[in-house]
Amino acid sequence: MDRRTFMKLMGGAGLGMMSLAAGVGRAIETTPQVQADTFRFDGDWVQVPEWTGDSFKPMHRVRDGVLLPVPEPSRRHQLVIVGGGLTGLTAAYFLREEDLLVLEREETLGGTAKSGQYQGSPYSLGPAYLVDTEEPYGPLYDELGLKLSPVKEPRDMAFMNAQWHSLDRGPMEFAFTKLKRYLGEWLGREDFPGIPIQKASSQALALDRVSFYDFLKNDYPADLLRCIDAYCFSALGGGIREVSAYAGVNFYSEIAGQIIAFPGGNSAVAQRLVERVQQAGPARLETGVSVYRIQQVGDEVHTSFFQNQNPDLCETVASKAVVLAVPYFFAHRIVAELPEESRSVMRRMRYGSYLVANCCFDRPVFQGGYDHWTPNNPVFTDFIAANHVSGEPAVSTSSVLTVYAPFRNPVGGRMSLIQGDRHAFAQSVGASLQEVTSFAPGNLKEVALTRYGHQMVSSRVGLIHALHKMPKEYGRIVLAHSDGQGMAAIESAVAEGIYAANAVRPLLKANLLQVPALAWTHSY
């Protein structure tokens, strides 16, 4: 893809890497001998490794309706879990004494909860922190041996008027403090818009009828609303005028509490879940396979999949039950028995496309807080200091800034991510980050890029209502994914995994480990 084509795509994509035209203006030079691995940034060579994130090709093969055979089952398990993200791993953890098999498309388990490292400094490839430590979340993290301690202050900062300000101080102090107090009051109410949404009161559900902007606009100034707009794009898959006040209040109430960030982000939770499932028995986690059909046959469920490295090698596994822990936009394509009402809800859901860029430096280059918001930045919404995490020492010989760049036009974003010109992405992110941090160019050593074509469900007005009514159990198939909560959060994933573990127990008729109860029912 040439530079002009790339700039056209980016202009349509929104957060759009438009800075390639505005403020960057440099030609992207790559080394002849290692063109795929480096690019030149202000006179210095910077590493740009291969993409991590979504593997588009296998799923697009299924999406495009390629006819694939459905072999007879070649093996049997009590339970098959399709999807090895946090939801599937949570379900597997609570059912780990069962004869189960987890099938995961990617080569690495965890979904978006994955991590990398640079010279010993770990960083997240996706979600970086968690908030809720009440039942059942905190007890699960304790069981996994994870130490829960809040990130260091300052926590939230914003780049306004060419300066960094803590939101707790500076020009937005009064408005931010007022909002923090208000959302803190919501946290203490019985009608707080919580997770799981299936337990929501009618008063909480009413928040899903209005946008977060309409909920806040009369009481808070434009500068703060612009910061919240950036937050909504980064965390909820849409702008403040698009996302539901239910989702907005649920998520942004974090400013009234504490946030927990492990080195490497939420991958710490995923890694512990994987370890515990593996300890319970061998050969239970299979990666690099793509499921294309799930069908109930008598008292069994048949799950058919192919090997990503050998897509002509198809196999079917039979089980008593299936937990389908994949995004809804894909779930409805591979399950034959879904009723049209559920399929219609899934088809109407919208998803954001997303770029995460971990900018790696050979020394500390920026002294700020934890999360840094850039509401007027055309390239990214925010970046996190990966070294500024719970319980981590402040002194390090290297540092990593994790940059979050959701696309305002998700369709255009997906197109550009599939094209995959990572040198152009790295150049644009690096130049824009330099404008707000003033790092010396020679200190930037690597830009590691992660792409997500459908990274998160967009928590739009009305979605919670639709999902609140939709059943999750279809015979011997149980839907379980953070999509089912209408909000892409670790709390959504854990709640859905616990629900699925409880739902399949009667189908397996085995003496399983005790699973936390969520008092969650679909009898409306």
Coordinates of C-alpha atoms in Angstrom, one line a residue:
M1 CA 0.0 0.0 0.0
D2 CA 1.5 3.3 -1.0
R3 CA 1.5 6.4 1.2
R4 CA -1.3 8.2 -0.6
T5 CA -3.6 5.2 -0.3
F6 CA -2.7 4.9 3.4
M7 CA -3.5 8.5 4.1
K8 CA -6.9 8.2 2.3
L9 CA -7.7 5.2 4.5
M10 CA -6.6 7.1 7.6
G11 CA -8.6 10.2 6.8
G12 CA -11.7 8.0 6.7
A13 CA -10.8 6.1 9.8
G14 CA -11.1 8.9 12.3
L15 CA -8.5 8.8 15.1
G16 CA -7.2 8.5 12.0
M17 CA -3.6 8.8 11.9
M18 CA -4.4 12.1 10.2
S19 CA -1.2 13.4 11.7
L20 CA 0.6 11.8 8.8
A21 CA -0.5 14.9 7.0
A22 CA -0.7 17.2 9.9
G23 CA 2.5 17.7 11.9
V24 CA 4.4 14.6 10.8
G25 CA 5.3 15.3 7.2
R26 CA 8.3 13.0 7.2
A27 CA 8.9 10.3 4.7
I28 CA 9.0 6.9 6.2
E29 CA 12.4 5.3 5.5
T30 CA 13.2 1.7 6.2
T31 CA 16.4 -0.2 6.1
P32 CA 17.0 -2.1 2.9
Q33 CA 18.4 -5.2 4.6
V34 CA 15.8 -5.5 7.4
Q35 CA 12.9 -3.5 5.9
A36 CA 10.2 -5.4 7.8
D37 CA 11.8 -4.7 11.2
T38 CA 12.9 -1.1 11.4
F39 CA 12.0 2.4 10.3
R40 CA 13.8 5.7 10.7
F41 CA 12.5 8.2 13.2
D42 CA 14.2 11.6 13.3
G43 CA 17.5 10.1 12.2
D44 CA 17.5 7.0 14.4
W45 CA 16.5 3.5 13.5
V46 CA 13.6 2.2 15.6
Q47 CA 12.5 -1.5 15.8
V48 CA 8.9 -2.3 14.7
P49 CA 8.2 -6.0 15.3
E50 CA 5.6 -8.1 13.5
W51 CA 2.0 -7.4 14.4
T52 CA 0.4 -9.0 17.5
G53 CA -3.4 -9.1 18.1
D54 CA -6.1 -10.4 15.8
S55 CA -5.4 -13.1 13.2
F56 CA -7.8 -11.9 10.5
K57 CA -7.4 -14.7 7.9
P58 CA -8.9 -17.7 9.7
M59 CA -12.0 -15.9 10.8
H60 CA -12.6 -14.2 7.5
R61 CA -12.5 -17.6 5.9
V62 CA -15.5 -18.5 8.0
R63 CA -17.2 -15.1 7.6
D64 CA -16.9 -15.4 3.8
G65 CA -18.9 -18.7 3.8
V66 CA -16.1 -21.0 2.6
L67 CA -17.8 -24.4 2.5
L68 CA -16.0 -26.7 4.9
P69 CA -16.7 -30.4 5.6
V70 CA -18.3 -31.5 8.9
P71 CA -16.5 -34.8 9.8
E72 CA -17.8 -37.3 12.2
P73 CA -16.5 -36.8 15.8
S74 CA -12.9 -38.1 16.2
R75 CA -12.9 -37.6 20.0
R76 CA -15.1 -36.9 22.9
H77 CA -15.0 -34.7 26.1
Q78 CA -17.5 -33.8 28.7
L79 CA -17.3 -30.1 27.9
V80 CA -15.9 -28.0 25.1
I81 CA -15.2 -24.3 25.7
V82 CA -14.9 -22.3 22.5
G83 CA -12.7 -19.2 23.1
G84 CA -9.7 -18.9 25.4
G85 CA -10.2 -15.3 26.5
L86 CA -10.9 -14.3 30.1
T87 CA -14.5 -15.6 29.9
G88 CA -13.6 -19.0 28.6
L89 CA -10.6 -19.3 31.0
T90 CA -12.8 -18.3 34.0
A91 CA -15.4 -21.0 33.1
A92 CA -12.6 -23.5 32.6
Y93 CA -11.1 -22.6 36.0
F94 CA -14.3 -23.3 37.9
L95 CA -14.8 -26.5 35.9
R96 CA -11.2 -27.5 35.9
E97 CA -11.8 -30.9 37.5
E98 CA -14.0 -31.8 34.6
D99 CA -12.9 -33.5 31.3
L100 CA -12.8 -30.3 29.3
L101 CA -11.2 -28.9 26.1
V102 CA -10.6 -25.2 25.4
L103 CA -10.4 -24.3 21.7
E104 CA -8.7 -21.0 20.9
R105 CA -8.2 -19.3 17.5
E106 CA -5.0 -17.5 18.5
E107 CA -1.7 -19.1 19.4
T108 CA -1.7 -17.5 22.8
L109 CA -4.5 -17.7 25.4
G110 CA -6.0 -14.7 27.1
G111 CA -8.0 -12.9 24.4
T112 CA -7.1 -9.2 24.6
A113 CA -5.5 -9.8 28.1
K114 CA -2.0 -10.5 26.8
S115 CA 1.4 -8.8 27.5
G116 CA 4.8 -8.3 26.2
Q117 CA 8.0 -6.9 27.6
Y118 CA 11.0 -4.7 26.7
Q119 CA 14.3 -5.1 28.6
G120 CA 12.5 -6.5 31.6
S121 CA 9.7 -3.9 31.6
P122 CA 6.3 -5.7 31.1
Y123 CA 3.5 -4.0 29.2
S124 CA -0.1 -4.8 28.2
L125 CA -1.2 -5.5 24.7
G126 CA -4.8 -4.6 25.7
P127 CA -6.7 -4.0 28.9
A128 CA -4.3 -2.6 31.6
Y129 CA -6.2 -2.5 34.8
L130 CA -9.3 -3.7 36.8
V131 CA -11.6 -1.9 39.2
D132 CA -14.1 -4.1 41.1
T133 CA -12.7 -6.2 43.9
E134 CA -16.0 -7.0 45.5
E135 CA -17.7 -10.5 45.4
P136 CA -17.1 -12.5 43.2
Y137 CA -14.1 -10.7 41.7
G138 CA -11.8 -10.1 44.7
P139 CA -12.1 -13.6 46.0
L140 CA -11.2 -15.0 42.6
Y141 CA -8.1 -12.8 42.4
D142 CA -7.2 -13.9 45.9
E143 CA -7.5 -17.6 44.9
L144 CA -5.2 -16.9 42.0
G145 CA -2.6 -15.4 44.4
L146 CA -2.7 -12.0 42.9
K147 CA -1.8 -9.1 45.2
L148 CA -4.4 -6.3 44.9
S149 CA -3.0 -2.8 45.5
P150 CA -4.0 0.5 43.9
V151 CA -1.8 2.3 41.4
K152 CA 0.3 5.1 42.6
E153 CA -0.8 8.7 42.4
P154 CA -1.1 10.8 40.3
R155 CA -3.6 8.6 38.5
D156 CA -5.4 10.5 35.8
M157 CA -3.9 13.4 33.9
A158 CA -5.0 15.4 30.9
F159 CA -3.1 17.4 28.3
M160 CA -4.8 20.8 28.1
N161 CA -3.5 24.1 26.8
A162 CA -0.1 22.6 26.0
Q163 CA 0.4 21.4 29.6
W164 CA -0.2 18.3 31.6
H165 CA -2.6 18.6 34.6
S166 CA -3.8 16.1 37.1
L167 CA -7.6 16.0 36.8
D168 CA -7.7 16.3 40.6
R169 CA -5.9 19.6 40.4
G170 CA -5.5 22.4 37.9
P171 CA -8.1 24.0 35.6
M172 CA -10.7 21.1 35.9
E173 CA -10.3 20.5 39.6
F174 CA -13.6 21.8 40.7
A175 CA -15.7 20.1 38.0
F176 CA -13.8 16.8 38.3
T177 CA -14.1 16.7 42.1
K178 CA -17.8 17.5 41.7
L179 CA -18.3 14.6 39.3
K180 CA -16.2 12.3 41.4
R181 CA -18.4 13.0 44.4
Y182 CA -21.6 12.5 42.3
L183 CA -20.5 9.1 40.9
G184 CA -19.3 8.1 44.3
E185 CA -22.9 8.6 45.5
W186 CA -24.1 6.4 42.6
L187 CA -21.8 3.6 43.8
G188 CA -23.6 3.5 47.1
R189 CA -27.1 3.2 45.5
E190 CA -29.1 0.1 45.1
D191 CA -30.0 1.1 41.6
F192 CA -26.3 1.5 40.5
P193 CA -26.0 0.3 36.9
G194 CA -23.9 -2.7 37.7
I195 CA -22.6 -6.0 36.3
P196 CA -24.2 -8.4 35.7
I197 CA -26.8 -6.4 33.9
Q198 CA -29.3 -9.2 34.4
K199 CA -29.6 -8.0 38.0
A200 CA -30.2 -4.4 37.1
S201 CA -33.2 -2.5 38.6
S202 CA -35.7 -0.7 36.4
Q203 CA -34.2 2.6 37.6
A204 CA -30.7 1.5 36.5
L205 CA -32.0 0.3 33.1
A206 CA -33.6 3.7 32.5
L207 CA -30.0 5.0 32.2
D208 CA -29.7 2.9 29.0
R209 CA -32.3 5.1 27.3
V210 CA -30.0 8.2 27.3
S211 CA -26.5 8.9 26.2
F212 CA -23.7 9.6 28.7
Y213 CA -23.4 13.1 27.1
D214 CA -27.1 13.9 27.8
F215 CA -26.7 12.6 31.3
L216 CA -23.8 15.0 32.0
K217 CA -24.0 17.9 29.7
N218 CA -26.0 20.4 31.8
D219 CA -23.7 20.1 34.9
Y220 CA -20.2 19.9 33.6
P221 CA -17.9 22.1 31.4
A222 CA -16.9 21.3 27.8
D223 CA -13.3 20.6 28.7
L224 CA -14.2 17.8 31.1
L225 CA -16.7 16.4 28.6
R226 CA -14.0 16.3 26.0
C227 CA -11.8 14.3 28.3
I228 CA -14.7 11.9 29.0
D229 CA -15.4 11.6 25.3
A230 CA -11.8 10.4 24.9
Y231 CA -12.3 8.0 27.8
C232 CA -15.5 6.6 26.2
F233 CA -13.8 5.9 22.8
S234 CA -10.9 4.2 24.7
A235 CA -13.0 2.1 27.1
L236 CA -16.5 1.8 25.7
G237 CA -16.1 1.7 21.9
G238 CA -17.8 5.0 21.1
G239 CA -18.0 8.7 21.9
I240 CA -19.8 10.3 24.8
R241 CA -22.8 11.1 22.6
E242 CA -23.1 7.4 21.5
V243 CA -22.6 5.3 24.6
S244 CA -25.3 4.6 27.1
A245 CA -25.4 6.4 30.4
Y246 CA -25.7 3.0 32.0
A247 CA -22.3 2.0 30.6
G248 CA -20.8 5.5 31.2
V249 CA -21.8 5.6 34.9
N250 CA -20.7 2.0 35.4
F251 CA -17.2 2.6 33.9
Y252 CA -16.5 6.2 34.8
S253 CA -17.4 5.7 38.5
E254 CA -13.9 4.3 38.7
I255 CA -12.7 7.8 39.4
A256 CA -14.4 7.6 42.8
G257 CA -12.6 4.4 43.7
Q258 CA -9.3 2.7 43.2
I259 CA -7.9 0.9 40.2
I260 CA -5.6 -2.1 40.3
A261 CA -2.9 -2.5 37.6
F262 CA -0.5 -5.5 37.5
P263 CA 2.7 -5.5 35.6
G264 CA 1.7 -6.5 32.1
G265 CA -1.9 -5.5 32.7
N266 CA -4.8 -7.9 33.0
S267 CA -2.7 -10.7 31.4
A268 CA -1.7 -11.4 35.0
V269 CA -5.2 -12.7 35.6
A270 CA -5.3 -14.7 32.4
Q271 CA -1.9 -16.3 33.0
R272 CA -2.9 -17.5 36.5
L273 CA -6.1 -19.0 35.1
V274 CA -4.2 -20.8 32.4
E275 CA -1.8 -22.2 35.0
R276 CA -4.5 -23.5 37.3
V277 CA -6.4 -25.2 34.4
Q278 CA -3.2 -26.8 33.1
Q279 CA -2.4 -28.1 36.6
A280 CA -5.7 -29.9 36.8
G281 CA -4.9 -32.1 33.8
P282 CA -2.9 -32.3 30.5
A283 CA -4.0 -31.5 26.9
R284 CA -6.9 -29.3 27.8
L285 CA -5.9 -26.1 26.0
E286 CA -5.7 -26.2 22.2
T287 CA -4.6 -23.1 20.4
G288 CA -4.3 -22.1 16.7
V289 CA -7.7 -23.7 15.8
S290 CA -10.7 -22.0 14.3
V291 CA -14.2 -23.2 15.1
Y292 CA -16.7 -22.9 12.1
R293 CA -19.7 -25.0 13.2
I294 CA -21.5 -25.9 16.4
Q295 CA -24.5 -28.2 16.2
Q296 CA -26.6 -30.2 18.7
V297 CA -26.9 -33.8 17.7
G298 CA -29.1 -35.8 20.0
D299 CA -27.6 -35.6 23.5
E300 CA -24.3 -34.3 22.2
V301 CA -22.9 -31.1 20.8
H302 CA -20.6 -31.4 17.8
T303 CA -17.9 -28.7 17.4
S304 CA -16.1 -28.6 14.1
F305 CA -12.8 -26.7 13.6
F306 CA -9.7 -26.4 11.4
Q307 CA -6.0 -25.9 12.1
N308 CA -5.0 -22.4 11.2
Q309 CA -1.7 -23.6 9.8
N310 CA -3.4 -26.3 7.8
P311 CA -7.0 -25.1 7.0
D312 CA -7.8 -28.2 5.0
L313 CA -7.4 -30.3 8.2
C314 CA -10.9 -30.3 9.8
E315 CA -12.0 -32.1 12.9
T316 CA -15.1 -32.6 15.0
V317 CA -15.2 -33.1 18.7
A318 CA -18.3 -34.3 20.6
S319 CA -19.3 -33.2 24.1
K320 CA -22.2 -33.1 26.5
A321 CA -22.2 -29.3 26.5
V322 CA -20.5 -26.3 24.9
V323 CA -19.6 -22.9 26.4
L324 CA -19.4 -20.5 23.5
A325 CA -17.1 -17.8 24.8
V326 CA -16.6 -15.8 21.6
P327 CA -17.8 -12.3 20.6
Y328 CA -21.4 -12.2 19.5
F329 CA -20.7 -10.9 16.0
F330 CA -19.1 -14.2 15.3
A331 CA -21.2 -16.5 17.6
H332 CA -24.3 -16.1 15.5
R333 CA -22.3 -17.3 12.4
I334 CA -21.3 -20.7 13.8
V335 CA -24.3 -21.9 15.8
A336 CA -27.1 -23.3 13.7
E337 CA -29.8 -23.4 16.4
L338 CA -29.9 -19.8 17.5
P339 CA -33.4 -18.3 17.3
E340 CA -33.9 -15.4 15.0
E341 CA -34.6 -13.0 17.9
S342 CA -31.2 -13.6 19.4
R343 CA -29.5 -13.6 16.1
S344 CA -31.0 -10.2 15.3
V345 CA -29.7 -8.7 18.5
M346 CA -26.2 -10.0 17.7
R347 CA -26.3 -8.7 14.1
R348 CA -27.2 -5.2 15.2
M349 CA -24.3 -4.9 17.6
R350 CA -21.4 -2.6 16.6
Y351 CA -17.7 -3.0 17.4
G352 CA -14.8 -0.6 17.6
S353 CA -11.5 -1.2 15.8
Y354 CA -8.4 -0.5 17.8
L355 CA -4.6 0.0 17.7
V356 CA -2.4 -0.4 20.7
A357 CA 1.2 0.8 20.4
N358 CA 3.8 0.1 23.0
C359 CA 6.5 2.7 22.7
C360 CA 9.7 1.4 24.3
F361 CA 12.5 3.6 25.5
D362 CA 16.0 2.9 26.8
R363 CA 15.4 5.1 29.8
P364 CA 12.6 6.8 31.7
V365 CA 11.4 9.6 29.4
F366 CA 8.3 11.0 31.0
Q367 CA 7.4 11.8 34.5
G368 CA 3.6 11.9 34.9
G369 CA 0.9 9.8 36.3
Y370 CA -0.7 6.5 35.3
D371 CA -3.3 7.3 32.6
H372 CA -2.8 10.3 30.4
W373 CA -5.7 11.7 28.3
T374 CA -5.2 13.7 25.1
P375 CA -8.7 14.9 24.2
N376 CA -7.6 17.0 21.3
N377 CA -5.2 14.5 19.8
P378 CA -6.2 13.2 16.3
V379 CA -4.1 10.0 16.7
F380 CA -4.7 8.5 20.1
T381 CA -7.0 9.0 23.1
D382 CA -4.6 8.2 26.0
F383 CA -1.5 6.4 27.0
I384 CA -0.5 4.5 30.1
A385 CA 2.9 4.5 31.8
A386 CA 3.5 0.8 32.0
N387 CA 6.0 1.2 34.8
H388 CA 3.6 3.2 37.0
V389 CA 1.7 0.1 38.3
S390 CA 0.7 -1.4 41.6
G391 CA 3.6 -2.2 43.8
E392 CA 6.3 -1.7 41.2
P393 CA 9.5 0.2 42.0
A394 CA 9.8 3.6 40.4
V395 CA 13.4 3.2 39.2
S396 CA 14.0 1.3 35.9
T397 CA 16.6 1.5 33.2
S398 CA 13.9 1.4 30.5
S399 CA 10.3 2.5 30.2
V400 CA 7.3 1.8 28.1
L401 CA 4.3 4.0 27.2
T402 CA 1.3 2.0 26.1
V403 CA -0.7 4.1 23.6
Y404 CA -4.4 3.5 22.9
A405 CA -5.7 4.5 19.5
P406 CA -9.3 3.6 18.8
F407 CA -10.6 4.5 15.4
R408 CA -13.6 6.9 15.3
N409 CA -14.6 5.2 12.0
P410 CA -14.4 1.5 12.9
V411 CA -14.9 0.3 9.4
G412 CA -12.2 2.5 8.0
G413 CA -10.0 1.4 10.9
R414 CA -10.5 -2.3 10.1
M415 CA -9.5 -1.7 6.5
S416 CA -6.3 0.0 7.4
L417 CA -5.4 -2.6 10.0
I418 CA -5.9 -5.4 7.5
Q419 CA -3.7 -3.5 5.1
G420 CA -1.2 -3.5 7.9
D421 CA 1.4 -0.8 7.1
R422 CA 2.9 -0.9 10.6
H423 CA 5.8 1.4 9.7
A424 CA 3.3 4.2 9.0
F425 CA 1.3 3.5 12.1
A426 CA 4.5 3.5 14.2
Q427 CA 5.7 6.7 12.7
S428 CA 2.4 8.5 13.3
V429 CA 2.1 7.3 16.9
G430 CA 5.7 8.1 17.7
A431 CA 5.5 11.6 16.3
S432 CA 2.2 12.4 18.1
L433 CA 3.5 11.0 21.3
Q434 CA 6.7 13.1 21.0
E435 CA 4.5 16.3 20.7
V436 CA 3.0 15.7 24.2
T437 CA 5.9 14.2 26.0
S438 CA 9.0 15.9 24.3
F439 CA 11.1 12.7 24.5
A440 CA 14.5 12.8 22.8
P441 CA 14.2 10.8 19.5
G442 CA 17.2 8.7 20.2
N443 CA 15.6 7.2 23.3
L444 CA 12.8 5.6 21.3
K445 CA 14.0 2.1 20.5
E446 CA 10.9 0.0 19.6
V447 CA 7.2 0.5 18.7
A448 CA 5.4 -2.8 19.2
L449 CA 1.9 -2.7 17.5
T450 CA -1.2 -4.7 18.4
R451 CA -4.3 -4.6 16.2
Y452 CA -7.9 -5.5 17.0
G453 CA -10.4 -5.5 14.2
H454 CA -13.4 -5.9 16.6
Q455 CA -11.7 -5.1 19.9
M456 CA -14.7 -4.2 21.9
V457 CA -18.4 -4.0 21.7
S458 CA -19.7 -0.4 21.4
S459 CA -21.8 0.3 24.4
R460 CA -24.4 2.3 22.6
V461 CA -27.7 3.6 23.9
G462 CA -30.3 0.8 24.1
L463 CA -27.9 -2.1 23.9
I464 CA -28.2 -3.0 27.6
H465 CA -32.0 -3.3 27.2
A466 CA -31.6 -5.7 24.3
L467 CA -29.0 -7.9 26.0
H468 CA -30.9 -7.9 29.3
K469 CA -33.7 -9.8 27.7
M470 CA -31.7 -12.2 25.5
P471 CA -31.4 -15.8 26.8
K472 CA -27.9 -17.3 27.1
E473 CA -28.8 -21.0 27.2
Y474 CA -29.8 -22.8 24.0
G475 CA -30.2 -26.5 24.8
R476 CA -26.7 -27.7 25.5
I477 CA -25.0 -24.6 24.3
V478 CA -24.3 -21.7 26.7
L479 CA -23.3 -18.2 25.4
A480 CA -20.7 -16.6 27.6
H481 CA -18.7 -13.5 26.6
S482 CA -18.2 -10.0 27.9
D483 CA -20.4 -8.9 24.9
G484 CA -23.3 -10.3 26.9
Q485 CA -22.9 -7.5 29.4
G486 CA -22.7 -4.8 26.7
M487 CA -19.4 -3.5 28.2
A488 CA -15.9 -4.8 27.4
A489 CA -14.6 -5.1 31.0
I490 CA -12.8 -7.8 32.9
E491 CA -15.7 -7.8 35.3
S492 CA -18.0 -8.6 32.4
A493 CA -15.8 -11.5 31.3
V494 CA -15.5 -12.9 34.8
A495 CA -19.3 -12.6 35.5
E496 CA -20.1 -14.3 32.2
G497 CA -17.6 -17.1 32.9
I498 CA -19.1 -17.8 36.3
Y499 CA -22.6 -17.8 34.9
A500 CA -21.5 -20.3 32.2
A501 CA -19.9 -22.6 34.8
N502 CA -23.1 -22.7 36.8
A503 CA -25.3 -23.2 33.7
V504 CA -23.4 -26.3 32.4
R505 CA -23.2 -28.1 35.7
P506 CA -26.6 -29.8 35.4
L507 CA -25.7 -30.8 31.8
L508 CA -22.5 -32.5 32.9
K509 CA -24.1 -34.1 36.0
A510 CA -20.7 -34.3 37.7
N511 CA -19.4 -33.4 41.2
L512 CA -17.7 -30.2 40.3
L513 CA -15.9 -27.5 42.3
Q514 CA -18.1 -25.0 44.0
V515 CA -18.8 -22.1 41.7
P516 CA -19.8 -18.6 43.1
A517 CA -23.5 -17.9 42.8
L518 CA -24.5 -14.6 41.1
A519 CA -28.3 -14.9 41.8
W520 CA -28.6 -14.4 38.1
T521 CA -31.6 -15.8 36.1
H522 CA -33.2 -15.3 32.7
S523 CA -36.8 -15.9 33.8
Y524 CA -38.3 -12.6 32.7

